[in-house]
Amino acid sequence: MNKTLVTVAAVAAIAGGAYYLTQSEGGSSSSSINIEQLDYVPADSAFFWGQLEAFPYKKYMDLLPDSMKSNQDVALIVDELKQTDDKNARFLAVLLTKYQESTESSEKMAQIWGVGDSLRGLGYSVGLIPVLRYEVTNTAAFNTTMKDAAQQAGISFKEEQINGAAVTRYQLEVDGMQGLELVTSTAGNWSTITFNTPFNDESDLKLALALEKPTQSLSQSKKLDKYVADYGFDGKSVAYLNHVAIVDAVTAKSQSRLTKMLDQVLDVSGSAGAFDSVRNAQCQADFSDIANKWPATISGTKEMRITASEAYFEMDTVFASTDVDAMKALASVRGFVPQHTRSANHKMMSFAYGVDIQKVAPLLNTLWTRFTKAEFSCEHLLMAQEQAKANNPMAVAMMTGMAGSLKGISVSLQGFSLSEDANGQPSFENLDAIVSVSADDAAGLFNTLKSFAPPLANVELPEDGSEIVVNDMIPSPIPLKSDIKLALKGKHLTLFTGEQGSKLAANMANEELTNNGFSNFAFDLKSFITPFLSVVELSGEPVPEELEQLKNQNMSMYFSADFAEKGIVFETDMTIKKL
């Protein structure tokens, strides 16, 4: 394995592993957004993640089944790293092995990393230097783990005091790069992991180790308070990616730490002129304007509950925008998503896509016109404009016209079970499911669809919502004991089977055709995997161990994407229940 790649992997894995420890296993409670440690975070950091309130990770880990604590992906990485003779790879392999061991129980997590029963943590950047900090109750445990891993890998290290804090430098060996170090420190009850590189100076390192404060800190900027207020977060866990800082560094519009370190990296790599074509006044202005209209990707928790029997997480990720006109245009295509698809409750899985098909062509034309008529002076953007002008979106308009008054489609699987028939072949013991197509003129849309489905050509649907059986017209690949029914339920064309499918179809008759969403997806892992495994067993094939373990993961998830006034919003809800 290339030594440079190993080092990059080390950076990503150490930061990512700690992120997983605190984020995927972290986040519930309530406290002030202005914790003292934010005074050490530069306001212009390219990225930030903070578990700002102590999360009871011990209670959370004790809730999880063993199958959810396993780290098969990490094990594969460790196996590959162990096959090399590179010291950096061995160092990373040992650390990942210790991480694997620590996730087996909350007691081992405390023994190996020195954390208490709850946890706060921060991840951010000082220029290009990644920084990870987390709260500990046993600094000796953390230091012992790091030094033991270094000794096993043959990595040399030295200990020193900087500004009164205990600092350890671990020397990483990379071809063509001198002075690259993994650096750790403990001050008070916080441990810090960062890097010292040929691209930063000692003042940058002190800032990364939280031994000195930046000129302008994140707490002084009040950025997190604004995000919490703007997007309805609870303030317990917040993260963001700063698009403006990144774009301004690439174009050299700002002379920030990020810009200066990026320039040094380009110089050392022999690519000093890589960004020269956008490092002019015209491109700096144009790209900065675009970045400020889409300034950041921001995520935060809205609700978290951890009890002895259940964990619930609700989080939004927002692709933030200040371009009000663009967001209004995007929101114009929102369509209809049924109520029964708007959570993960009482189903195996569901999917809904809401789009006002008649608004798609106007949206594309609006976006195309905005871009092709924008006043750019940057050569790259002018070239992109010329290419866009040669690709008018009217062809798409013709295609969407065939869909008439379509407002949304959905599929929901409530449940199923299989059995063997007299010949040993699988058959549905029961199946509860519904497919819906919603439109202003659902009957007219059905008549259009019939031309693409010859078996339905002579079907006339009653306008009063009465159901017709279509098993002969829509045969099931697996024998089905219940009827497949087709019916117009208000503004919704529904195809359904089973008791629950029938109830959902009846409920849809009362749902108004409002533009209430864009897309969503939900699934309940345990309710789906159990009957799914029965399908595998009936086929005579052995059940893979990875699938077998999923039976012990009592987890449901809901995802949605929608357009709001201040950006594109992605919602995630997750519930984990103790078996």
mmCIF file of C-alpha atoms in Angstrom, residues 269-534:
data_model
loop_
_atom_site.group_PDB
_atom_site.id
_atom_site.type_symbol
_atom_site.label_atom_id
_atom_site.label_comp_id
_atom_site.label_asym_id
_atom_site.label_seq_id
_atom_site.Cartn_x
_atom_site.Cartn_y
_atom_site.Cartn_z
ATOM 1 C CA SER A 269 3.245 18.578 -4.646
ATOM 2 C CA GLY A 270 4.549 20.367 -7.729
ATOM 3 C CA SER A 271 1.109 21.777 -8.612
ATOM 4 C CA ALA A 272 1.636 25.401 -7.678
ATOM 5 C CA GLY A 273 -0.408 26.710 -10.611
ATOM 6 C CA ALA A 274 -3.299 24.259 -10.337
ATOM 7 C CA PHE A 275 -5.856 26.957 -9.460
ATOM 8 C CA ASP A 276 -4.377 29.881 -11.380
ATOM 9 C CA SER A 277 -7.257 29.902 -13.878
ATOM 10 C CA VAL A 278 -9.745 30.828 -11.130
ATOM 11 C CA ARG A 279 -7.396 33.008 -9.114
ATOM 12 C CA ASN A 280 -8.263 36.264 -10.783
ATOM 13 C CA ALA A 281 -10.574 39.090 -9.781
ATOM 14 C CA GLN A 282 -13.347 37.987 -12.148
ATOM 15 C CA CYS A 283 -13.537 34.366 -10.956
ATOM 16 C CA GLN A 284 -13.043 35.335 -7.329
ATOM 17 C CA ALA A 285 -16.054 37.625 -7.517
ATOM 18 C CA ASP A 286 -18.300 35.204 -9.452
ATOM 19 C CA PHE A 287 -17.525 32.094 -7.424
ATOM 20 C CA SER A 288 -17.760 33.990 -4.153
ATOM 21 C CA ASP A 289 -21.193 35.257 -5.175
ATOM 22 C CA ILE A 290 -22.363 31.725 -5.933
ATOM 23 C CA ALA A 291 -20.907 30.379 -2.681
ATOM 24 C CA ASN A 292 -22.624 33.086 -0.639
ATOM 25 C CA LYS A 293 -25.956 32.088 -2.171
ATOM 26 C CA TRP A 294 -25.301 28.491 -1.049
ATOM 27 C CA PRO A 295 -23.033 29.202 1.953
ATOM 28 C CA ALA A 296 -23.001 25.961 3.905
ATOM 29 C CA THR A 297 -24.269 22.462 4.493
ATOM 30 C CA ILE A 298 -25.572 22.397 8.052
ATOM 31 C CA SER A 299 -26.872 19.556 10.193
ATOM 32 C CA GLY A 300 -28.214 19.375 13.697
ATOM 33 C CA THR A 301 -30.332 17.339 16.035
ATOM 34 C CA LYS A 302 -33.936 18.363 16.630
ATOM 35 C CA GLU A 303 -34.798 15.728 19.207
ATOM 36 C CA MET A 304 -32.986 12.887 20.954
ATOM 37 C CA ARG A 305 -34.221 10.508 23.614
ATOM 38 C CA ILE A 306 -32.263 7.724 25.314
ATOM 39 C CA THR A 307 -34.007 5.396 27.747
ATOM 40 C CA ALA A 308 -33.265 1.899 28.984
ATOM 41 C CA SER A 309 -35.483 0.450 26.250
ATOM 42 C CA GLU A 310 -35.324 2.865 23.317
ATOM 43 C CA ALA A 311 -33.201 5.458 21.556
ATOM 44 C CA TYR A 312 -34.738 8.030 19.213
ATOM 45 C CA PHE A 313 -32.850 10.517 17.011
ATOM 46 C CA GLU A 314 -34.290 13.210 14.766
ATOM 47 C CA MET A 315 -31.801 15.203 12.694
ATOM 48 C CA ASP A 316 -31.998 17.615 9.774
ATOM 49 C CA THR A 317 -29.277 18.321 7.219
ATOM 50 C CA VAL A 318 -29.790 21.533 5.268
ATOM 51 C CA PHE A 319 -28.115 22.574 2.032
ATOM 52 C CA ALA A 320 -28.499 26.207 3.036
ATOM 53 C CA SER A 321 -29.442 28.904 0.555
ATOM 54 C CA THR A 322 -29.898 32.667 0.650
ATOM 55 C CA ASP A 323 -31.271 32.644 -2.916
ATOM 56 C CA VAL A 324 -34.962 33.187 -2.180
ATOM 57 C CA ASP A 325 -35.999 33.122 -5.843
ATOM 58 C CA ALA A 326 -34.202 29.823 -6.478
ATOM 59 C CA MET A 327 -35.834 28.197 -3.456
ATOM 60 C CA LYS A 328 -39.286 29.412 -4.533
ATOM 61 C CA ALA A 329 -38.677 27.934 -7.977
ATOM 62 C CA LEU A 330 -37.563 24.585 -6.535
ATOM 63 C CA ALA A 331 -40.484 24.501 -4.094
ATOM 64 C CA SER A 332 -42.915 24.965 -6.988
ATOM 65 C CA VAL A 333 -42.442 21.317 -8.046
ATOM 66 C CA ARG A 334 -43.407 19.883 -4.644
ATOM 67 C CA GLY A 335 -46.174 17.351 -5.038
ATOM 68 C CA PHE A 336 -48.226 14.980 -2.921
ATOM 69 C CA VAL A 337 -46.915 12.328 -0.526
ATOM 70 C CA PRO A 338 -49.513 10.196 1.332
ATOM 71 C CA GLN A 339 -49.836 10.414 5.090
ATOM 72 C CA HIS A 340 -49.003 6.728 5.587
ATOM 73 C CA THR A 341 -45.538 7.241 4.051
ATOM 74 C CA ARG A 342 -44.548 10.112 6.361
ATOM 75 C CA SER A 343 -43.012 7.944 9.102
ATOM 76 C CA ALA A 344 -41.498 4.499 9.624
ATOM 77 C CA ASN A 345 -44.367 3.365 11.850
ATOM 78 C CA HIS A 346 -46.484 0.283 11.131
ATOM 79 C CA LYS A 347 -44.786 -0.855 7.956
ATOM 80 C CA MET A 348 -41.871 -2.782 6.541
ATOM 81 C CA MET A 349 -40.914 -0.069 4.081
ATOM 82 C CA SER A 350 -42.354 2.692 1.951
ATOM 83 C CA PHE A 351 -41.326 5.165 -0.699
ATOM 84 C CA ALA A 352 -43.061 8.293 -1.956
ATOM 85 C CA TYR A 353 -42.112 10.804 -4.601
ATOM 86 C CA GLY A 354 -44.184 13.970 -4.764
ATOM 87 C CA VAL A 355 -43.817 16.091 -7.870
ATOM 88 C CA ASP A 356 -46.225 18.453 -9.591
ATOM 89 C CA ILE A 357 -45.323 17.254 -13.061
ATOM 90 C CA GLN A 358 -46.826 20.298 -14.747
ATOM 91 C CA LYS A 359 -44.346 22.522 -12.872
ATOM 92 C CA VAL A 360 -41.212 20.578 -13.870
ATOM 93 C CA ALA A 361 -40.816 22.180 -17.298
ATOM 94 C CA PRO A 362 -41.329 25.734 -15.957
ATOM 95 C CA LEU A 363 -38.782 25.019 -13.209
ATOM 96 C CA LEU A 364 -36.176 23.758 -15.649
ATOM 97 C CA ASN A 365 -36.805 26.735 -17.893
ATOM 98 C CA THR A 366 -36.499 29.136 -14.938
ATOM 99 C CA LEU A 367 -33.221 27.630 -13.748
ATOM 100 C CA TRP A 368 -31.877 27.462 -17.309
ATOM 101 C CA THR A 369 -32.811 31.095 -17.971
ATOM 102 C CA ARG A 370 -31.340 32.282 -14.658
ATOM 103 C CA PHE A 371 -28.022 30.609 -15.429
ATOM 104 C CA THR A 372 -27.748 31.505 -19.113
ATOM 105 C CA LYS A 373 -28.621 35.158 -18.438
ATOM 106 C CA ALA A 374 -26.524 35.596 -15.303
ATOM 107 C CA GLU A 375 -23.865 38.292 -15.608
ATOM 108 C CA PHE A 376 -20.600 36.375 -15.230
ATOM 109 C CA SER A 377 -17.109 37.589 -16.020
ATOM 110 C CA CYS A 378 -15.185 34.424 -15.080
ATOM 111 C CA GLU A 379 -14.049 32.522 -18.170
ATOM 112 C CA HIS A 380 -15.018 29.105 -16.778
ATOM 113 C CA LEU A 381 -18.563 30.220 -16.044
ATOM 114 C CA LEU A 382 -18.888 31.969 -19.400
ATOM 115 C CA MET A 383 -17.937 28.706 -21.119
ATOM 116 C CA ALA A 384 -20.478 26.807 -19.025
ATOM 117 C CA GLN A 385 -23.120 29.351 -20.035
ATOM 118 C CA GLU A 386 -22.419 28.786 -23.716
ATOM 119 C CA GLN A 387 -22.747 25.017 -23.262
ATOM 120 C CA ALA A 388 -26.030 25.489 -21.384
ATOM 121 C CA LYS A 389 -27.444 27.692 -24.132
ATOM 122 C CA ALA A 390 -26.962 24.823 -26.577
ATOM 123 C CA ASN A 391 -29.058 22.491 -24.396
ATOM 124 C CA ASN A 392 -32.521 23.971 -24.086
ATOM 125 C CA PRO A 393 -34.676 22.004 -21.607
ATOM 126 C CA MET A 394 -37.824 22.112 -23.765
ATOM 127 C CA ALA A 395 -37.321 18.462 -24.763
ATOM 128 C CA VAL A 396 -37.929 17.538 -21.137
ATOM 129 C CA ALA A 397 -41.089 19.636 -21.185
ATOM 130 C CA MET A 398 -42.475 17.488 -23.981
ATOM 131 C CA MET A 399 -41.756 14.328 -21.986
ATOM 132 C CA THR A 400 -43.407 15.610 -18.806
ATOM 133 C CA GLY A 401 -46.462 16.635 -20.772
ATOM 134 C CA MET A 402 -47.309 12.965 -21.266
ATOM 135 C CA ALA A 403 -47.755 12.567 -17.487
ATOM 136 C CA GLY A 404 -50.698 14.962 -17.452
ATOM 137 C CA SER A 405 -51.722 16.110 -13.975
ATOM 138 C CA LEU A 406 -49.490 13.742 -11.976
ATOM 139 C CA LYS A 407 -48.768 14.930 -8.426
ATOM 140 C CA GLY A 408 -47.065 11.914 -6.853
ATOM 141 C CA ILE A 409 -46.467 8.187 -6.641
ATOM 142 C CA SER A 410 -45.947 5.949 -3.631
ATOM 143 C CA VAL A 411 -45.295 2.329 -2.693
ATOM 144 C CA SER A 412 -45.834 0.932 0.787
ATOM 145 C CA LEU A 413 -45.227 -2.611 2.005
ATOM 146 C CA GLN A 414 -47.005 -3.162 5.305
ATOM 147 C CA GLY A 415 -46.133 -6.815 5.749
ATOM 148 C CA PHE A 416 -45.841 -10.254 4.193
ATOM 149 C CA SER A 417 -45.173 -13.856 5.091
ATOM 150 C CA LEU A 418 -44.408 -16.915 2.979
ATOM 151 C CA SER A 419 -45.185 -20.596 3.222
ATOM 152 C CA GLU A 420 -44.645 -23.660 1.053
ATOM 153 C CA ASP A 421 -47.430 -25.078 -1.065
ATOM 154 C CA ALA A 422 -48.085 -28.801 -1.605
ATOM 155 C CA ASN A 423 -45.319 -28.908 -4.213
ATOM 156 C CA GLY A 424 -42.758 -27.295 -1.944
ATOM 157 C CA GLN A 425 -42.908 -23.991 -3.809
ATOM 158 C CA PRO A 426 -43.075 -20.644 -1.970
ATOM 159 C CA SER A 427 -46.414 -18.814 -1.851
ATOM 160 C CA PHE A 428 -47.646 -15.720 -0.056
ATOM 161 C CA GLU A 429 -49.412 -16.648 3.162
ATOM 162 C CA ASN A 430 -50.368 -12.981 3.360
ATOM 163 C CA LEU A 431 -49.353 -9.735 1.724
ATOM 164 C CA ASP A 432 -50.301 -6.198 2.740
ATOM 165 C CA ALA A 433 -49.205 -3.523 0.300
ATOM 166 C CA ILE A 434 -50.399 -0.501 -1.642
ATOM 167 C CA VAL A 435 -49.226 1.437 -4.688
ATOM 168 C CA SER A 436 -50.744 4.840 -5.382
ATOM 169 C CA VAL A 437 -50.618 7.366 -8.200
ATOM 170 C CA SER A 438 -52.033 10.785 -7.331
ATOM 171 C CA ALA A 439 -53.198 13.333 -9.875
ATOM 172 C CA ASP A 440 -55.726 16.128 -10.396
ATOM 173 C CA ASP A 441 -57.332 13.898 -13.025
ATOM 174 C CA ALA A 442 -56.527 10.404 -11.747
ATOM 175 C CA ALA A 443 -59.130 8.788 -14.040
ATOM 176 C CA GLY A 444 -57.670 10.493 -17.098
ATOM 177 C CA LEU A 445 -54.158 9.501 -16.080
ATOM 178 C CA PHE A 446 -55.324 5.886 -15.735
ATOM 179 C CA ASN A 447 -56.686 5.963 -19.261
ATOM 180 C CA THR A 448 -53.293 7.186 -20.446
ATOM 181 C CA LEU A 449 -51.500 4.443 -18.509
ATOM 182 C CA LYS A 450 -53.743 1.782 -20.054
ATOM 183 C CA SER A 451 -52.149 2.392 -23.435
ATOM 184 C CA PHE A 452 -48.856 1.141 -21.979
ATOM 185 C CA ALA A 453 -50.422 -1.916 -20.282
ATOM 186 C CA PRO A 454 -52.445 -3.993 -22.776
ATOM 187 C CA PRO A 455 -54.016 -6.284 -20.098
ATOM 188 C CA LEU A 456 -55.724 -3.182 -18.657
ATOM 189 C CA ALA A 457 -56.904 -1.838 -21.999
ATOM 190 C CA ASN A 458 -60.568 -2.780 -21.467
ATOM 191 C CA VAL A 459 -60.745 -1.977 -17.756
ATOM 192 C CA GLU A 460 -63.225 0.734 -16.758
ATOM 193 C CA LEU A 461 -62.752 1.987 -13.211
ATOM 194 C CA PRO A 462 -65.873 2.998 -11.262
ATOM 195 C CA GLU A 463 -65.768 6.692 -10.360
ATOM 196 C CA ASP A 464 -67.450 6.042 -7.004
ATOM 197 C CA GLY A 465 -64.326 4.363 -5.596
ATOM 198 C CA SER A 466 -65.532 0.796 -5.966
ATOM 199 C CA GLU A 467 -62.785 -1.782 -6.226
ATOM 200 C CA ILE A 468 -62.178 -4.276 -9.006
ATOM 201 C CA VAL A 469 -60.060 -7.435 -8.740
ATOM 202 C CA VAL A 470 -57.164 -7.521 -11.208
ATOM 203 C CA ASN A 471 -55.266 -10.704 -10.281
ATOM 204 C CA ASP A 472 -55.671 -12.044 -13.822
ATOM 205 C CA MET A 473 -54.390 -8.799 -15.321
ATOM 206 C CA ILE A 474 -51.480 -8.299 -12.917
ATOM 207 C CA PRO A 475 -50.229 -11.798 -12.092
ATOM 208 C CA SER A 476 -47.963 -12.247 -9.086
ATOM 209 C CA PRO A 477 -44.656 -14.104 -9.670
ATOM 210 C CA ILE A 478 -45.321 -15.912 -6.375
ATOM 211 C CA PRO A 479 -48.833 -17.371 -5.811
ATOM 212 C CA LEU A 480 -50.974 -14.977 -3.784
ATOM 213 C CA LYS A 481 -53.963 -16.073 -1.697
ATOM 214 C CA SER A 482 -55.551 -12.609 -1.481
ATOM 215 C CA ASP A 483 -57.079 -10.381 -4.147
ATOM 216 C CA ILE A 484 -55.154 -7.611 -5.882
ATOM 217 C CA LYS A 485 -57.564 -4.679 -6.153
ATOM 218 C CA LEU A 486 -57.594 -1.519 -8.241
ATOM 219 C CA ALA A 487 -59.693 1.528 -7.372
ATOM 220 C CA LEU A 488 -60.003 5.281 -7.720
ATOM 221 C CA LYS A 489 -59.969 6.739 -4.225
ATOM 222 C CA GLY A 490 -60.677 10.420 -4.624
ATOM 223 C CA LYS A 491 -57.745 11.918 -6.525
ATOM 224 C CA HIS A 492 -55.685 8.759 -6.102
ATOM 225 C CA LEU A 493 -55.370 5.682 -8.282
ATOM 226 C CA THR A 494 -54.665 2.802 -5.890
ATOM 227 C CA LEU A 495 -53.503 -0.771 -6.388
ATOM 228 C CA PHE A 496 -53.546 -2.764 -3.161
ATOM 229 C CA THR A 497 -53.908 -6.110 -1.450
ATOM 230 C CA GLY A 498 -54.415 -7.354 2.091
ATOM 231 C CA GLU A 499 -56.338 -5.967 5.042
ATOM 232 C CA GLN A 500 -53.921 -3.134 5.782
ATOM 233 C CA GLY A 501 -53.616 -2.268 2.099
ATOM 234 C CA SER A 502 -57.395 -1.954 1.909
ATOM 235 C CA LYS A 503 -57.516 0.316 4.960
ATOM 236 C CA LEU A 504 -54.820 2.594 3.578
ATOM 237 C CA ALA A 505 -56.628 2.825 0.219
ATOM 238 C CA ALA A 506 -59.847 3.783 1.991
ATOM 239 C CA ASN A 507 -58.021 6.442 4.005
ATOM 240 C CA MET A 508 -56.511 7.947 0.875
ATOM 241 C CA ALA A 509 -59.987 8.706 -0.430
ATOM 242 C CA ASN A 510 -60.164 11.396 2.266
ATOM 243 C CA GLU A 511 -56.709 12.889 1.643
ATOM 244 C CA GLU A 512 -56.749 16.185 -0.200
ATOM 245 C CA LEU A 513 -54.347 16.521 -3.109
ATOM 246 C CA THR A 514 -52.079 19.165 -1.593
ATOM 247 C CA ASN A 515 -48.471 19.929 -2.498
ATOM 248 C CA ASN A 516 -47.153 18.695 0.841
ATOM 249 C CA GLY A 517 -43.700 17.214 0.104
ATOM 250 C CA PHE A 518 -41.079 16.041 -2.328
ATOM 251 C CA SER A 519 -39.753 12.587 -1.412
ATOM 252 C CA ASN A 520 -39.435 10.190 1.473
ATOM 253 C CA PHE A 521 -38.294 6.667 2.272
ATOM 254 C CA ALA A 522 -38.857 4.540 5.375
ATOM 255 C CA PHE A 523 -38.045 1.034 6.529
ATOM 256 C CA ASP A 524 -38.242 -1.118 9.612
ATOM 257 C CA LEU A 525 -35.256 -3.441 9.533
ATOM 258 C CA LYS A 526 -36.425 -6.186 11.881
ATOM 259 C CA SER A 527 -39.979 -6.448 10.505
ATOM 260 C CA PHE A 528 -38.605 -6.752 6.978
ATOM 261 C CA ILE A 529 -35.567 -8.963 7.495
ATOM 262 C CA THR A 530 -37.394 -11.742 9.369
ATOM 263 C CA PRO A 531 -39.819 -12.672 6.520
ATOM 264 C CA PHE A 532 -37.098 -11.901 3.963
ATOM 265 C CA LEU A 533 -34.865 -14.541 5.544
ATOM 266 C CA SER A 534 -37.716 -17.001 5.248
#
